[in-house]
């Protein structure tokens, strides 16, 4: 795109050139007209003199005049030539054309201009032809001086435009560039003030605007940092949704609790929020009033959570225009679980202890009544009493483990080689697997290091692998996988056993919940293994998920993080 001062220069030069060309054309024609009229009057007077001389038979005087003025003269009457002198070929007889309104015609002959003049005096026609260089010379001089003046004017225009550019246009361009930088957020930019009166006010105003915007921007940044710090340190999950339904802000607590696969900002809230929360958001949008409700959710269909959900509409100052929505999800899981624990603990423990205690009491009474004298019955009964006692001990130990894990907000961690730990656990459970002729297949990457508690992590692998063996059919296989995925570490244990029904998958991590109660008790299970496993994984800031299908098997996946990822989180 051509710059303004170039366009101005081009426009002024074009106007000047066209004006000078037009002026030159007018002067050119004026010179021709004036000199032509003057010469016509002179030739009229000369032609009358020549006719008079011819009438008095003074042809010698005519010859002398023609020679002195370098003329060709011809006098005729009724088509008969009465007198002629000089080269008659110089006479241009196109002057006899009836369409020619003038008594004189000019035609250029090389570097000179010939003319032919015709006049009728006393019924005699006289032709005079000669050379006239005055018109051509005067026109050439006119164009020469006019061109010189034009060049001087063009130079003056160039200097004037250059001065205008330096005085007005360049400072305006500087202001334009500065304002574009200010519009892009560079509020520290300032424009050197001009000495030109007409533009000085523009420069001062621009600098004042930049200073005010910089102050406003600093205040906005401070407020934004305060808001961000407040949101990031609120323990509740907070989402801000605009009026188009896109998530604008999601705080750190939301990512910690819900652990989405990717960033949720600038995405539709219906993709990431549960149906019940979506219903609350829609109702709050419709009524433009705050709504509060307690909701139970299952994160990844495994982790049961309770939330006190608040949906607060964001209205304009006049409270006439809806601008968005703030959704606050306060985690009340611990409170709910505490209520449930108080209510269910006595019933569950009583139920779990009742069977082994009843069994021990029954067999002890049988022995007292005389069965102790039968050595075969005595051994059988004592083994049953020992088995039930071990079961009670296992239940108590599991309860103590679970209580200890729940009371700890953080587990002491060290660097653990998950690959070696998985191999050792597989080796320890080979006897249990061989009893059912189950092959344990390992797909474990070498030297996968994570930051965890070695004993607790070993308990997780043992619980999951032991369950996989117990609930697999004979002559089958179990697969243990350990592999990295970016900063994440996956621990997967897959079996091809009885599987878990979809409706039971949400509950298998609850205390004392058994999918197959008879099979669990026969295997010596207390119903607390998966609950302990889930709490350990969560204490290590990981997640556990299950995918299962009846009679096809189950896949338990633990998602943990490498030591590098833990360091990154700490640094953040």
Coordinates of C-alpha atoms in Angstrom, one line a residue, residues 7-340:
X7 CA 0.2 9.6 -2.6
X8 CA 0.1 13.3 -1.8
X9 CA 3.3 13.9 -3.7
X10 CA 2.0 11.8 -6.7
X11 CA -1.3 13.7 -6.6
X12 CA 0.2 17.2 -6.5
X13 CA 2.8 16.3 -9.2
X14 CA 0.1 14.9 -11.4
X15 CA -2.1 18.0 -11.0
X16 CA 0.9 20.2 -11.6
X17 CA 2.0 18.4 -14.7
X18 CA -1.5 18.3 -16.2
X19 CA -1.9 22.0 -15.4
X20 CA 1.4 22.9 -17.1
X21 CA 0.6 20.7 -20.1
X22 CA -2.8 22.4 -20.4
X23 CA -1.2 25.9 -19.9
X24 CA 1.4 25.0 -22.5
X25 CA -1.3 23.9 -25.0
X26 CA -3.1 27.2 -24.5
X27 CA 0.0 29.3 -24.9
X28 CA 1.1 27.2 -27.9
X29 CA -2.2 27.9 -29.6
X30 CA -2.2 31.5 -28.5
X31 CA 1.2 32.1 -30.0
X32 CA 0.2 30.4 -33.2
X33 CA -3.0 32.5 -33.4
X34 CA -1.4 35.8 -32.6
X35 CA 1.5 35.4 -34.9
X36 CA -0.6 33.9 -37.6
X37 CA -3.0 36.9 -37.5
X38 CA -0.1 39.3 -37.5
X39 CA 1.5 37.7 -40.5
X40 CA -1.9 37.5 -42.3
X41 CA -2.3 41.3 -41.9
X42 CA 1.2 41.9 -43.1
X43 CA 0.8 39.6 -46.1
X44 CA -2.6 41.3 -47.0
X45 CA -0.7 44.6 -47.1
X46 CA 2.1 43.1 -49.1
X47 CA -0.2 41.4 -51.6
X48 CA -2.0 44.7 -52.3
X49 CA 1.4 46.4 -52.9
X50 CA 2.5 43.6 -55.3
X51 CA -0.8 43.8 -57.3
X52 CA -0.3 47.5 -57.6
X53 CA 3.3 47.1 -58.7
X54 CA 2.1 44.5 -61.2
X55 CA -0.6 46.8 -62.5
X56 CA 2.1 49.5 -63.1
X57 CA 4.3 46.9 -64.7
X58 CA 7.0 47.2 -62.1
X59 CA 7.8 43.5 -62.1
X60 CA 11.5 44.3 -61.2
X61 CA 10.4 45.7 -57.9
X62 CA 8.3 42.6 -57.3
X63 CA 11.3 40.4 -58.1
X64 CA 13.5 42.5 -55.7
X65 CA 10.9 42.2 -52.9
X66 CA 10.6 38.4 -53.4
X67 CA 14.3 37.9 -53.3
X68 CA 14.8 40.1 -50.2
X69 CA 12.1 38.3 -48.3
X70 CA 12.8 34.9 -49.8
X71 CA 9.3 34.7 -51.2
X72 CA 7.6 32.8 -54.0
X73 CA 4.9 35.0 -55.7
X74 CA 2.3 34.0 -58.2
X75 CA -0.4 36.3 -59.7
X76 CA -3.2 34.9 -61.8
X77 CA -6.5 36.1 -63.2
X78 CA -9.4 33.8 -64.2
X79 CA -7.0 30.8 -64.1
X80 CA -4.3 32.5 -66.2
X81 CA -0.9 33.1 -64.6
X82 CA 0.0 36.8 -65.0
X83 CA 3.2 36.7 -63.1
X84 CA 5.3 34.3 -61.1
X85 CA 8.7 34.3 -59.4
X86 CA 10.7 31.7 -57.4
X87 CA 10.2 28.0 -57.1
X88 CA 6.5 27.4 -57.7
X89 CA 6.6 24.0 -56.1
X90 CA 6.7 25.7 -52.7
X91 CA 3.2 26.9 -53.2
X92 CA 0.7 24.6 -51.4
X93 CA -2.4 24.6 -53.7
X94 CA -4.5 22.8 -51.0
X95 CA -5.2 26.4 -49.9
X96 CA -7.6 26.5 -52.9
X97 CA -9.8 23.9 -51.1
X98 CA -13.2 25.4 -50.5
X99 CA -13.3 23.7 -47.1
X100 CA -10.2 25.8 -46.0
X101 CA -11.6 28.8 -44.2
X102 CA -8.2 30.6 -43.7
X103 CA -6.2 32.7 -46.1
X104 CA -3.0 31.1 -44.9
X105 CA -1.9 27.6 -44.3
X106 CA 1.3 26.2 -42.7
X107 CA 3.0 22.9 -43.1
X108 CA 6.2 21.7 -41.5
X109 CA 9.0 20.8 -43.9
X110 CA 11.9 19.1 -42.0
X111 CA 13.2 21.7 -39.5
X112 CA 11.3 24.7 -41.0
X113 CA 7.7 25.8 -41.4
X114 CA 6.5 26.7 -44.9
X115 CA 3.4 28.9 -45.4
X116 CA 1.2 29.7 -48.3
X117 CA -0.9 32.8 -48.4
X118 CA -3.8 33.5 -50.8
X119 CA -5.6 36.8 -51.4
X120 CA -7.8 38.3 -54.1
X121 CA -7.1 42.0 -55.0
X122 CA -8.9 43.7 -57.9
X123 CA -10.1 40.3 -59.4
X124 CA -6.6 39.0 -59.3
X125 CA -5.5 36.1 -57.2
X126 CA -2.1 36.3 -55.6
X127 CA -0.2 33.4 -53.9
X128 CA 2.7 34.2 -51.6
X129 CA 4.8 31.3 -50.2
X130 CA 7.7 31.6 -47.8
X131 CA 9.4 30.3 -44.6
X132 CA 8.3 31.4 -41.1
X133 CA 10.5 30.2 -38.2
X134 CA 9.3 32.7 -35.8
X135 CA 6.2 30.7 -34.7
X136 CA 8.1 27.5 -34.2
X137 CA 11.0 29.2 -32.4
X138 CA 8.7 31.0 -30.1
X139 CA 6.7 27.9 -29.3
X140 CA 9.9 25.9 -28.6
X141 CA 11.1 28.6 -26.3
X142 CA 7.8 28.7 -24.6
X143 CA 7.8 25.0 -24.0
X144 CA 11.4 25.1 -22.8
X145 CA 10.8 27.8 -20.2
X146 CA 7.5 26.3 -19.2
X147 CA 9.2 22.9 -18.6
X148 CA 11.9 24.6 -16.6
X149 CA 9.3 26.3 -14.5
X150 CA 7.4 23.0 -14.1
X151 CA 10.6 21.2 -12.9
X152 CA 11.2 24.0 -10.3
X153 CA 7.6 23.8 -9.2
X154 CA 7.8 20.0 -8.9
X155 CA 11.0 20.3 -6.8
X156 CA 9.2 22.8 -4.6
X157 CA 6.2 20.4 -4.3
X158 CA 8.6 17.6 -3.3
X159 CA 10.3 19.7 -0.7
X160 CA 6.9 20.9 0.6
X161 CA 5.5 17.3 0.8
X162 CA 8.7 16.2 2.5
X163 CA 8.4 18.9 5.1
X164 CA 4.7 18.1 5.6
X165 CA 5.7 14.4 6.1
X166 CA 8.5 15.2 8.6
X167 CA 6.4 17.8 10.5
X168 CA 2.9 16.2 10.5
X169 CA 2.7 12.8 8.9
X170 CA 5.7 11.1 10.5
X171 CA 4.7 12.1 14.0
X172 CA 1.1 11.0 13.3
X173 CA 2.5 7.6 12.2
X174 CA 4.6 7.4 15.4
X175 CA 1.4 8.0 17.4
X176 CA -0.4 5.4 15.3
X177 CA 2.3 2.8 15.9
X178 CA 2.4 3.7 19.6
X179 CA -1.4 3.4 20.0
X180 CA -1.3 0.0 18.2
X181 CA 1.3 -1.2 20.8
X182 CA -0.9 0.2 23.6
X183 CA -3.8 -1.7 22.1
X184 CA -1.7 -4.9 22.3
X185 CA -1.0 -4.3 25.9
X186 CA 2.3 -2.5 25.9
X187 CA 1.2 0.3 28.2
X188 CA 4.7 1.4 29.1
X189 CA 5.1 2.9 25.5
X190 CA 5.5 6.7 25.4
X191 CA 5.6 9.1 22.4
X192 CA 8.2 11.9 22.3
X193 CA 6.2 15.1 22.4
X194 CA 6.3 17.3 19.3
X195 CA 7.1 21.0 19.0
X196 CA 4.4 21.5 16.3
X197 CA 1.5 23.2 17.8
X198 CA -1.1 21.3 15.8
X199 CA 0.1 17.8 16.9
X200 CA 1.4 18.5 20.4
X201 CA -2.0 18.1 21.9
X202 CA -2.3 14.6 20.2
X203 CA 1.0 13.5 21.6
X204 CA 0.2 14.7 25.2
X205 CA -3.2 13.1 25.1
X206 CA -1.7 9.8 23.8
X207 CA 0.9 9.7 26.6
X208 CA -1.7 10.5 29.2
X209 CA -3.9 7.8 27.9
X210 CA -1.0 5.3 28.1
X211 CA -0.3 6.3 31.7
X212 CA -3.9 5.8 32.7
X213 CA -4.2 2.5 30.9
X214 CA -1.0 1.3 32.6
X215 CA -2.4 2.2 36.0
X216 CA -5.7 0.5 35.3
X217 CA -3.8 -2.6 34.0
X218 CA -1.7 -2.7 37.1
X219 CA -4.8 -2.5 39.2
X220 CA -6.5 -5.2 37.1
X221 CA -3.5 -7.5 37.4
X222 CA -3.4 -7.0 41.2
X223 CA -7.1 -7.8 41.4
X224 CA -6.7 -10.8 39.0
X225 CA -3.8 -12.1 41.1
X226 CA -5.9 -11.7 44.3
X227 CA -8.8 -13.5 42.7
X228 CA -6.6 -16.3 41.3
X229 CA -4.8 -16.7 44.6
X230 CA -8.2 -16.9 46.4
X231 CA -9.6 -19.4 43.9
X232 CA -6.5 -21.6 43.9
X233 CA -6.4 -21.8 47.7
X234 CA -10.1 -22.4 48.2
X235 CA -10.5 -26.1 49.2
X236 CA -13.7 -26.4 47.3
X237 CA -13.9 -27.0 43.5
X238 CA -14.9 -23.8 41.7
X239 CA -16.0 -23.4 38.1
X240 CA -17.0 -20.2 36.3
X241 CA -19.2 -20.6 33.3
X242 CA -20.0 -17.9 30.8
X243 CA -23.5 -17.2 29.3
X244 CA -22.6 -19.4 26.3
X245 CA -22.1 -22.4 28.5
X246 CA -18.3 -22.5 28.2
X247 CA -16.1 -23.0 31.3
X248 CA -14.0 -19.9 31.8
X249 CA -12.2 -20.7 35.1
X250 CA -11.5 -24.0 36.9
X251 CA -9.5 -23.8 40.1
X252 CA -6.7 -26.2 41.3
X253 CA -9.1 -28.0 43.7
X254 CA -11.3 -29.1 40.8
X255 CA -8.4 -30.7 38.9
X256 CA -7.3 -32.4 42.2
X257 CA -10.7 -33.9 42.9
X258 CA -12.0 -34.8 39.4
X259 CA -8.7 -35.3 37.6
X260 CA -9.9 -34.6 34.0
X261 CA -7.8 -35.9 31.2
X262 CA -7.3 -32.4 29.7
X263 CA -7.9 -28.8 30.4
X264 CA -11.6 -27.9 30.9
X265 CA -11.3 -24.2 30.2
X266 CA -13.0 -23.0 26.9
X267 CA -15.0 -26.2 26.7
X268 CA -18.7 -26.8 27.2
X269 CA -19.7 -27.6 30.8
X270 CA -22.0 -30.4 29.7
X271 CA -18.9 -32.4 28.6
X272 CA -17.3 -32.4 32.1
X273 CA -20.1 -32.1 34.7
X274 CA -22.4 -34.8 36.0
X275 CA -26.0 -34.9 34.9
X276 CA -27.3 -33.8 38.3
X277 CA -25.0 -30.8 38.4
X278 CA -26.0 -29.9 34.8
X279 CA -29.6 -30.0 35.9
X280 CA -28.9 -27.5 38.7
X281 CA -26.9 -25.2 36.4
X282 CA -29.7 -25.2 33.8
X283 CA -32.3 -24.4 36.6
X284 CA -30.2 -21.6 37.9
X285 CA -29.7 -20.2 34.4
X286 CA -33.5 -20.3 33.9
X287 CA -34.5 -18.8 37.3
X288 CA -31.5 -16.5 37.6
X289 CA -31.5 -17.4 41.3
X290 CA -28.9 -19.2 43.4
X291 CA -29.5 -22.9 44.0
X292 CA -28.0 -25.3 46.6
X293 CA -28.2 -29.0 46.8
X294 CA -26.2 -32.0 48.1
X295 CA -25.3 -34.6 45.4
X296 CA -23.7 -38.0 45.5
X297 CA -21.2 -38.7 42.6
X298 CA -19.0 -41.6 41.5
X299 CA -15.8 -40.3 40.0
X300 CA -14.5 -42.8 37.4
X301 CA -17.4 -45.0 38.6
X302 CA -15.3 -46.0 41.6
X303 CA -14.7 -43.1 43.9
X304 CA -17.8 -42.2 45.8
X305 CA -18.0 -38.5 46.7
X306 CA -20.6 -36.3 48.3
X307 CA -20.7 -32.6 47.3
X308 CA -22.6 -29.6 48.6
X309 CA -23.2 -27.9 45.2
X310 CA -24.0 -24.2 44.9
X311 CA -24.9 -22.5 41.6
X312 CA -24.8 -18.7 41.8
X313 CA -25.8 -16.7 38.7
X314 CA -23.5 -13.7 37.8
X315 CA -25.8 -10.7 37.0
X316 CA -24.9 -7.2 35.7
X317 CA -24.9 -4.2 38.1
X318 CA -28.5 -3.5 37.2
X319 CA -29.3 -7.2 37.8
X320 CA -31.0 -7.3 34.4
X321 CA -28.5 -9.2 32.3
X322 CA -27.2 -12.7 33.0
X323 CA -23.5 -12.8 32.4
X324 CA -22.5 -16.3 33.6
X325 CA -22.6 -18.8 36.5
X326 CA -20.3 -19.7 39.4
X327 CA -20.5 -23.4 40.4
X328 CA -19.0 -24.3 43.8
X329 CA -18.6 -28.0 44.7
X330 CA -17.7 -28.3 48.4
X331 CA -16.5 -31.9 49.2
X332 CA -18.5 -33.2 52.2
X333 CA -17.4 -36.8 51.6
X334 CA -15.6 -37.1 54.9
X335 CA -18.6 -35.8 56.8
X336 CA -21.0 -38.1 55.0
X337 CA -18.7 -41.1 55.5
X338 CA -18.2 -40.3 59.1
X339 CA -22.0 -40.2 59.5
X340 CA -22.3 -43.5 57.6

